[in-house]
Tab-separated table of C-alpha atoms and ligand atoms in Angstrom:
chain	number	residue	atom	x	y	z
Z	1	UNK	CA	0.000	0.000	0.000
Z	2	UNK	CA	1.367	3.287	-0.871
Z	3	UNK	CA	1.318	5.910	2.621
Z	4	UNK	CA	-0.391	9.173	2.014
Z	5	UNK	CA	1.187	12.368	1.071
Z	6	UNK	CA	3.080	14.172	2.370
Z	7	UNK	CA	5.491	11.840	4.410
Z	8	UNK	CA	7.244	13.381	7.056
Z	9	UNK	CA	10.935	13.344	7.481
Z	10	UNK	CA	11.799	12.430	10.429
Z	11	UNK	CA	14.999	13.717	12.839
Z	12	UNK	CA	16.833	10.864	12.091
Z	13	UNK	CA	16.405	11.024	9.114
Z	14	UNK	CA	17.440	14.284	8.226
Z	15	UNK	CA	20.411	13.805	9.836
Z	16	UNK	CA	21.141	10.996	7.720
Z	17	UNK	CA	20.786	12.909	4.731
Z	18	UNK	CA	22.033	16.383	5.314
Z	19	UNK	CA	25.147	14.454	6.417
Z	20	UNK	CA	24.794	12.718	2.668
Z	21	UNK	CA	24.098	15.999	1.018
Z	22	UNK	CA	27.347	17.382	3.046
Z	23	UNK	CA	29.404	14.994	1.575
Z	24	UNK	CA	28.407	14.931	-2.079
Z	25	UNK	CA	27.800	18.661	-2.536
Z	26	UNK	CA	29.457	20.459	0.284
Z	27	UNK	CA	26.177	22.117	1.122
Z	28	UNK	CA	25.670	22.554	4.938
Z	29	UNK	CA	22.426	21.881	5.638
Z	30	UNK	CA	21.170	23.388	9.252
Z	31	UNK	CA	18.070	21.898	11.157
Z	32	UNK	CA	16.196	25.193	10.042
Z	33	UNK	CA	16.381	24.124	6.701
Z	34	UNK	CA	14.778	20.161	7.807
Z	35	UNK	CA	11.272	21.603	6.393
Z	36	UNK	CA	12.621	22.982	3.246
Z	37	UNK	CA	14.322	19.610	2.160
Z	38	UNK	CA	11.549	17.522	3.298
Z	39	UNK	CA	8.822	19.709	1.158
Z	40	UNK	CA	11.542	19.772	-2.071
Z	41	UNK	CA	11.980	15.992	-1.470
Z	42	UNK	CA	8.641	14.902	-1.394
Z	43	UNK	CA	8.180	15.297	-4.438
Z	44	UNK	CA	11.104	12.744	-5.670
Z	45	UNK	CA	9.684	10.799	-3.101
Z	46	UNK	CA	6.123	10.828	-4.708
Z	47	UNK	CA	7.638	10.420	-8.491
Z	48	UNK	CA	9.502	7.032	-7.258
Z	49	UNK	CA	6.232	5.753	-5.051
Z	50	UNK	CA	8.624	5.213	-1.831
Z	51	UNK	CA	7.175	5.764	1.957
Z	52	UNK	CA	9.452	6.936	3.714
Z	53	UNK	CA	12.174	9.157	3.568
Z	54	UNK	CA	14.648	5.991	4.823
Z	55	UNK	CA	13.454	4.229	2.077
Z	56	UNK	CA	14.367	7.098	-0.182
Z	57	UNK	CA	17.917	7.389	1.438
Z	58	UNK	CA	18.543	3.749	1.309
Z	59	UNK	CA	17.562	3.948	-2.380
Z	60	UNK	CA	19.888	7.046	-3.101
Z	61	UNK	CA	22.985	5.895	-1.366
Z	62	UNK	CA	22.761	2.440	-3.606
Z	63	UNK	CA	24.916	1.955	-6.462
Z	64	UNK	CA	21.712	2.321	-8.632
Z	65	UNK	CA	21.046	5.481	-6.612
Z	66	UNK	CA	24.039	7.297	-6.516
Z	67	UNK	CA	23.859	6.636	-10.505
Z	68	UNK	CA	20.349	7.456	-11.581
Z	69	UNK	CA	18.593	9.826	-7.812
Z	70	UNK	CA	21.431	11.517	-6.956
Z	71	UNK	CA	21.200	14.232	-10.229
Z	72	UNK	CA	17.533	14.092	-9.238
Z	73	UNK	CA	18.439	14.907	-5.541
Z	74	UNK	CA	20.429	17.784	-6.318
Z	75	UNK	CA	18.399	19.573	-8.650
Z	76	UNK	CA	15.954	19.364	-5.906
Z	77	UNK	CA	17.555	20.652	-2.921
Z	78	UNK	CA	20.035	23.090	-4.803
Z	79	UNK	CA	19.169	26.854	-5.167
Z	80	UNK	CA	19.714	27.821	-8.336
Z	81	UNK	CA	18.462	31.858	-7.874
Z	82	UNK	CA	20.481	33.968	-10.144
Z	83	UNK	CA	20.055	36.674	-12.882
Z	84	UNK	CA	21.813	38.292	-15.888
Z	85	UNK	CA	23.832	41.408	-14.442
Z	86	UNK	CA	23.318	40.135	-11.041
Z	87	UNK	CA	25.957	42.137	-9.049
Z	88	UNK	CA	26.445	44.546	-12.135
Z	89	UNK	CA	29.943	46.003	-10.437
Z	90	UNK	CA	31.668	42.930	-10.856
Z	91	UNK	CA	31.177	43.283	-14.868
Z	92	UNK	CA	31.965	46.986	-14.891
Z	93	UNK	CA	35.165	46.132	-13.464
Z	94	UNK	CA	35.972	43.613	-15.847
Z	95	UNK	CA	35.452	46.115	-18.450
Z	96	UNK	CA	37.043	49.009	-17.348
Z	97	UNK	CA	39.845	47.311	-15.169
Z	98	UNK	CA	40.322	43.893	-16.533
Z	99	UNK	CA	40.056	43.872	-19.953
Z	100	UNK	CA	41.961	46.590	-20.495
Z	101	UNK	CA	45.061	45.246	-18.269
Z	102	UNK	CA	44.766	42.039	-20.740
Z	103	UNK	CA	44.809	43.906	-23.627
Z	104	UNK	CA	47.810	46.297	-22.932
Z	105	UNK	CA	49.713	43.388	-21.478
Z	106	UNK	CA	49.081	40.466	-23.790
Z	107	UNK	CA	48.523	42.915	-27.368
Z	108	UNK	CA	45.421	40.344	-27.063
Z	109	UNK	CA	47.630	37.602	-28.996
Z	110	UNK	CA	45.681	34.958	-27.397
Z	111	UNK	CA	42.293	34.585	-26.331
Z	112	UNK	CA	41.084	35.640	-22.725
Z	113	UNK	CA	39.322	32.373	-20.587
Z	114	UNK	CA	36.512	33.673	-18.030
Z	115	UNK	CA	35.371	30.678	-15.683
Z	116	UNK	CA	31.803	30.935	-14.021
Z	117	UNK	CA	32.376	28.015	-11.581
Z	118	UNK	CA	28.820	27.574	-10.417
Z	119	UNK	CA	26.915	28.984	-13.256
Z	120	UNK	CA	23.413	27.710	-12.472
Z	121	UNK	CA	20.961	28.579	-15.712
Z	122	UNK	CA	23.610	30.963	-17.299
Z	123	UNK	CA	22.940	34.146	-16.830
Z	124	UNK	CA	26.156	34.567	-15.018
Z	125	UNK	CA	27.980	33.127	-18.052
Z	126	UNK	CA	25.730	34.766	-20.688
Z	127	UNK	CA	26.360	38.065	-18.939
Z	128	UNK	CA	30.124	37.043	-19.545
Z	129	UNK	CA	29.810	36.691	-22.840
Z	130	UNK	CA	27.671	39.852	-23.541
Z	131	UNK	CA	30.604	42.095	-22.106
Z	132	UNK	CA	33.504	39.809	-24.047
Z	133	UNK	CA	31.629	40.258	-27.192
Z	134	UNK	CA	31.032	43.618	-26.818
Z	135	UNK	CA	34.672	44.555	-25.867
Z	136	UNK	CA	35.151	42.781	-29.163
Z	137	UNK	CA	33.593	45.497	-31.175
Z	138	UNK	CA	36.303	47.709	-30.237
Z	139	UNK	CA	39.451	45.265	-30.584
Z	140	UNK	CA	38.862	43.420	-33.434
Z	141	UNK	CA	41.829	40.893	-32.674
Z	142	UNK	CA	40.301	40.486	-29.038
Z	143	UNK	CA	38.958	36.942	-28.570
Z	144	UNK	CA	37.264	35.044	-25.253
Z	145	UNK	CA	35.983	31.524	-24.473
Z	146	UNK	CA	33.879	30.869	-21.257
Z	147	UNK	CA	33.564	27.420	-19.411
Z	148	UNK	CA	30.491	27.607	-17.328
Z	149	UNK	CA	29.878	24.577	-15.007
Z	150	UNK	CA	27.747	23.610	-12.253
Z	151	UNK	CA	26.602	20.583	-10.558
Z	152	UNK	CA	22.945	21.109	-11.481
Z	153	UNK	CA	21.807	18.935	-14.554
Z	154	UNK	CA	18.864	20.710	-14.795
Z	155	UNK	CA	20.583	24.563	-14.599
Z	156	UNK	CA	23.097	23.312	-17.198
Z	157	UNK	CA	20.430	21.831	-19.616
Z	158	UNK	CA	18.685	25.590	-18.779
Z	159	UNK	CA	22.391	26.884	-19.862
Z	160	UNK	CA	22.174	24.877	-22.935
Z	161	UNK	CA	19.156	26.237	-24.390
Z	162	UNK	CA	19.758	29.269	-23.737
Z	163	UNK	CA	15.883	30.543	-23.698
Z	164	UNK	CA	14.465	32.998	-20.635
Z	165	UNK	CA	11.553	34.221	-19.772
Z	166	UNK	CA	11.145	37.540	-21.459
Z	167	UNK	CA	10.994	39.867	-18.145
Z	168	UNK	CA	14.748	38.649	-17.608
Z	169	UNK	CA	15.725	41.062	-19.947
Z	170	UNK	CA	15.104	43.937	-17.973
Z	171	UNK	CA	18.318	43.105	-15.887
Z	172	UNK	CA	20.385	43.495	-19.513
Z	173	UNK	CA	21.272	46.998	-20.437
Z	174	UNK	CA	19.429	48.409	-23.442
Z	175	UNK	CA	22.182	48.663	-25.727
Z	176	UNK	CA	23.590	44.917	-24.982
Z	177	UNK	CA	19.696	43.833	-25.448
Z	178	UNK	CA	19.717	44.885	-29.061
Z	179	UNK	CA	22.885	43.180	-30.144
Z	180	UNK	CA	22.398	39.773	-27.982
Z	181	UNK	CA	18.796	38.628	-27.796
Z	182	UNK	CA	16.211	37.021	-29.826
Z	183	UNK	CA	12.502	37.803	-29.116
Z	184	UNK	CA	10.104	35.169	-29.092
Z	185	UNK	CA	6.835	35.708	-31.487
Z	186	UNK	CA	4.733	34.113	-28.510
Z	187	UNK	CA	2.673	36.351	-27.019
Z	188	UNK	CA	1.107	34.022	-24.156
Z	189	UNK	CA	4.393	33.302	-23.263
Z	190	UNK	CA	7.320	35.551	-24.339
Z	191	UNK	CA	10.749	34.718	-24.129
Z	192	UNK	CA	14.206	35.568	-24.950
Z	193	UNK	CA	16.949	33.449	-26.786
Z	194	UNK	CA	20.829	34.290	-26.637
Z	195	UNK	CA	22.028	34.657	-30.225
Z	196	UNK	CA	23.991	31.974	-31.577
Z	197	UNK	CA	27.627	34.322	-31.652
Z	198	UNK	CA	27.548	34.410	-27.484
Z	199	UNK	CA	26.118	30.579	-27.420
Z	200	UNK	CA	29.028	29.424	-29.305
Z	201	UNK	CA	31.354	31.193	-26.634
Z	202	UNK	CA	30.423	29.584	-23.938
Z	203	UNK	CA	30.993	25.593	-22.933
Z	204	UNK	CA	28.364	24.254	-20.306
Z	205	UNK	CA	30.394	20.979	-18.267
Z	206	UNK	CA	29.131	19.113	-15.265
Z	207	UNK	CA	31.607	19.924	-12.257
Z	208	UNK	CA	30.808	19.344	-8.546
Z	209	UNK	CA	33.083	21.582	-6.859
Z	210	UNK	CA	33.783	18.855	-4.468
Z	211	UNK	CA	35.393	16.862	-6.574
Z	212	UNK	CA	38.920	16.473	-5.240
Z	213	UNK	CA	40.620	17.850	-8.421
Z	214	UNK	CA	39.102	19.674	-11.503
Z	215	UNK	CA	39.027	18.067	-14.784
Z	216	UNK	CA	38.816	22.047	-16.528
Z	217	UNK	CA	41.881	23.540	-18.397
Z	218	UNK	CA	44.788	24.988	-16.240
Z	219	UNK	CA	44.426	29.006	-16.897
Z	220	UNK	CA	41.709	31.324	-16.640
Z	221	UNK	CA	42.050	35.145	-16.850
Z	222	UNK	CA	39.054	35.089	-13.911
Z	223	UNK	CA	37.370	33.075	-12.127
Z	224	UNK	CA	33.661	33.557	-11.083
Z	225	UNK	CA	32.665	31.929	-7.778
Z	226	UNK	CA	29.612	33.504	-6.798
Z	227	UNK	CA	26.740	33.062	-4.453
Z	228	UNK	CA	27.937	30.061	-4.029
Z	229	UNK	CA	30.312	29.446	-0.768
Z	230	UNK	CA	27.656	30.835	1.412
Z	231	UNK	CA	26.449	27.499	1.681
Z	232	UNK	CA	29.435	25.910	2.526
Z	233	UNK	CA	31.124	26.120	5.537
Z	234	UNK	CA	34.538	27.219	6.785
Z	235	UNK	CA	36.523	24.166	5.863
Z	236	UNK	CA	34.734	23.426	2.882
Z	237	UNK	CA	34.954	26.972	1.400
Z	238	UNK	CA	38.643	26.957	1.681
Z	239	UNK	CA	39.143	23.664	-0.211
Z	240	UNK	CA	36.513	24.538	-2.709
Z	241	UNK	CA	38.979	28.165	-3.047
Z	242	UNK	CA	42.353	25.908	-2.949
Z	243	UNK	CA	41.587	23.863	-5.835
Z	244	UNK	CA	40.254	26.652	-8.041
Z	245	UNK	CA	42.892	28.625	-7.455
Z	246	UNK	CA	45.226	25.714	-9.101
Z	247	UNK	CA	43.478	26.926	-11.964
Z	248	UNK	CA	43.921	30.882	-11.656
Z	249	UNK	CA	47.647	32.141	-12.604
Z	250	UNK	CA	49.297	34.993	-10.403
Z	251	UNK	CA	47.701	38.159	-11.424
Z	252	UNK	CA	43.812	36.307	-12.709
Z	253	UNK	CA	41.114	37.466	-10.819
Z	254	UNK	CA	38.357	36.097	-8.561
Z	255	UNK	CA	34.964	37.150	-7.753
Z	256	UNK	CA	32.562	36.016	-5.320
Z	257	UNK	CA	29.240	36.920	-4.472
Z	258	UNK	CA	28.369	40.303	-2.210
Z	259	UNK	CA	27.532	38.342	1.067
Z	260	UNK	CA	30.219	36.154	1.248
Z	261	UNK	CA	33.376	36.972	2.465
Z	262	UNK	CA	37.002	35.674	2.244
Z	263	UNK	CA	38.302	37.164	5.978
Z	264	UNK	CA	40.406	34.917	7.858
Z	265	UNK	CA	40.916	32.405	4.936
Z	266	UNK	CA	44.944	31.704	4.567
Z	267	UNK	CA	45.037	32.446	0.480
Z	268	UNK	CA	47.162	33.698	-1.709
Z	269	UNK	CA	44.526	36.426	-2.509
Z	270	UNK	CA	44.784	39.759	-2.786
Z	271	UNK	CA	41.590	41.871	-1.920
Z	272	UNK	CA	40.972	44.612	-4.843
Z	273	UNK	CA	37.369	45.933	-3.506
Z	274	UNK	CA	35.140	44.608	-1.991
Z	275	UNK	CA	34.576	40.774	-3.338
Z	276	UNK	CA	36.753	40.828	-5.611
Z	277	UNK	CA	40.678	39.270	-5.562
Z	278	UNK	CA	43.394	38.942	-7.319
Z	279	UNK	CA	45.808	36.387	-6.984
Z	280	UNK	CA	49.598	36.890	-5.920
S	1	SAM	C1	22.618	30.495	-6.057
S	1	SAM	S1	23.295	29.756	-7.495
S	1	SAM	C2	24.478	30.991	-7.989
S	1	SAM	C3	24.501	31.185	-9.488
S	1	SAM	C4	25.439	32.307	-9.984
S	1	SAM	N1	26.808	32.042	-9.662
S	1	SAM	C5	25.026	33.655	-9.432
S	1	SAM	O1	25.699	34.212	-8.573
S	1	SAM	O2	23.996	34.183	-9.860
S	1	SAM	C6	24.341	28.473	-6.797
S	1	SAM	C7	24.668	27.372	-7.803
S	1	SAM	O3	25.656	26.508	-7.237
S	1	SAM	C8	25.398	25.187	-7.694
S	1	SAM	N2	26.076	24.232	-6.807
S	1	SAM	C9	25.694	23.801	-5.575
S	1	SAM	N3	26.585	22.926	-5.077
S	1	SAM	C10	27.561	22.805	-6.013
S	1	SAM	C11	28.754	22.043	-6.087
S	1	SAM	N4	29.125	21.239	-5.092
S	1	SAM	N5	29.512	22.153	-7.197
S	1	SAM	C12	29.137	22.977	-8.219
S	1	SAM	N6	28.027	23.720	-8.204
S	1	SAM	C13	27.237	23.634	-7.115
S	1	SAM	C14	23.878	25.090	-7.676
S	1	SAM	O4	23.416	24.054	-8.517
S	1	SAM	C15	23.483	26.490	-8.163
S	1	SAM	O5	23.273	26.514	-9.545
């Protein structure tokens, strides 16, 4: 007999799998947040017929779990929230600090590689690409590629497509919203499509920042970790920052997102403004 809905999740349970979650995703998941995974759960519980959250866990931590829930699981209890422009100094800084440093010291002989590290739907990335590109327009020799990864199947598939509700637009300035965006001829449901010149810039990959090294090339010009780390904790954000600086020479940049903070963190980072580093 299959139990009613919802099905509660109990203490011990939760424990169980926010110490699961901890360990695959490095998300630290506090007791006020016990009613928050159970409601975002019950739903894969529901779509798999289980009836109880232990039967769920023992199902996701089984080979045949951890290969075809634990995707599932994420996408679930992840927050993907993010927008284009979203923290709009960060890209005004790129344009009228970094990309001008590049070009005077490389004479833009090879092309400049932006990371966006947990790059949810892409906006973060698209956003990228709409400043690269635009900066293009003014040095014709300049060229950028963008690797955009996250753990999230179902942001990355998002990323793919590349297609937004139309009100998403507002966030773009005008002039960028010309060049880069289709309009959809739906008028129930309007949307927005990145044109194909900024899609072909930009390379969505699976990463989980957890992993213990990072299958991604070894130099990036910056490095976009954003809104991310708040949900990690102490330990876990200074791994996460160890490994990806592997992957940022001396002098790239990183940014992270406007409520998280670096202080106390033994890196070799040095602080520019306010969230955002460059690396000595
Ligand atoms: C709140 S969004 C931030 C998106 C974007 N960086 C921004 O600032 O707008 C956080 C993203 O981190 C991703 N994420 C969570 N845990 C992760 C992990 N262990 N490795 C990689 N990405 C992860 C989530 O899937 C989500 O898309």
């Amino acid at each position: 007999m299959i139990a009613p809905h919802p099905i509660r999740l109990l203490p011990q349970e939760f424990q169980l799998l926010s110490a699961f979650i901890y360990a695959q995703c490095g998300i630290n998941i506090t007791p006020q947040k016990k009613v928050l995974v159970e409601t975002r759960l019950q739903k894969r519980l529901k779509s798999l017929s289980m009836e109880s959250f232990k039967q769920y866990y023992n199902y996701l931590t089984s080979p045949r779990g951890l290969d075809e829930e634990l995707f599932h699981m994420i996408d679930a209890i992840s927050t993907n929230k993010t927008d284009f422009f979203r923290e709009s100094v960060h890209f005004d800084f790129i344009v009228n600090t970094v990309l001008k440093k590049f070009t005077e010291t490389t004479g833009n002989v090879r092309p400049f590689y932006a990371w966006s590290a947990a790059c949810s739907s892409g906006e973060e990335p698209y956003t990228l690409a709409m400043v690269l590109e635009n900066y293009r327009t003014t040095y014709w020799n300049f060229d950028y590629s963008i690797l955009a990864t996250d753990i999230s199947m179902k942001a990355l598939r998002q990323g793919v497509a590349a297609i937004y509700p139309f009100t998403r637009a507002n966030d773009i300035p005008a002039h960028l919203r010309s060049k880069y965006l289709l309009k959809s001829k739906d008028k129930e449901k309007p949307t927005i499509k990145i044109v194909p010149e900024l899609r072909k810039k930009v390379t969505f990959q699976r990463l989980n920042l957890m992993d213990n090294v990072y299958q991604v090339s070894n130099h990036f010009d910056v490095i976009f970790c954003r809104n991310l780390l708040i949900y990690f904790d102490r330990k876990t954000q200074e791994n996460v920052l160890r490994k990806l600086l592997v992957k940022l020479p001396t002098d790239g940049y990183l940014f992270i997102g406007h409520s998280e903070s670096l202080h106390g963190l033994d890196l070799p980072l040095k602080s520019v403004q306010p969230t955002i580093y460059v690396k000595v």
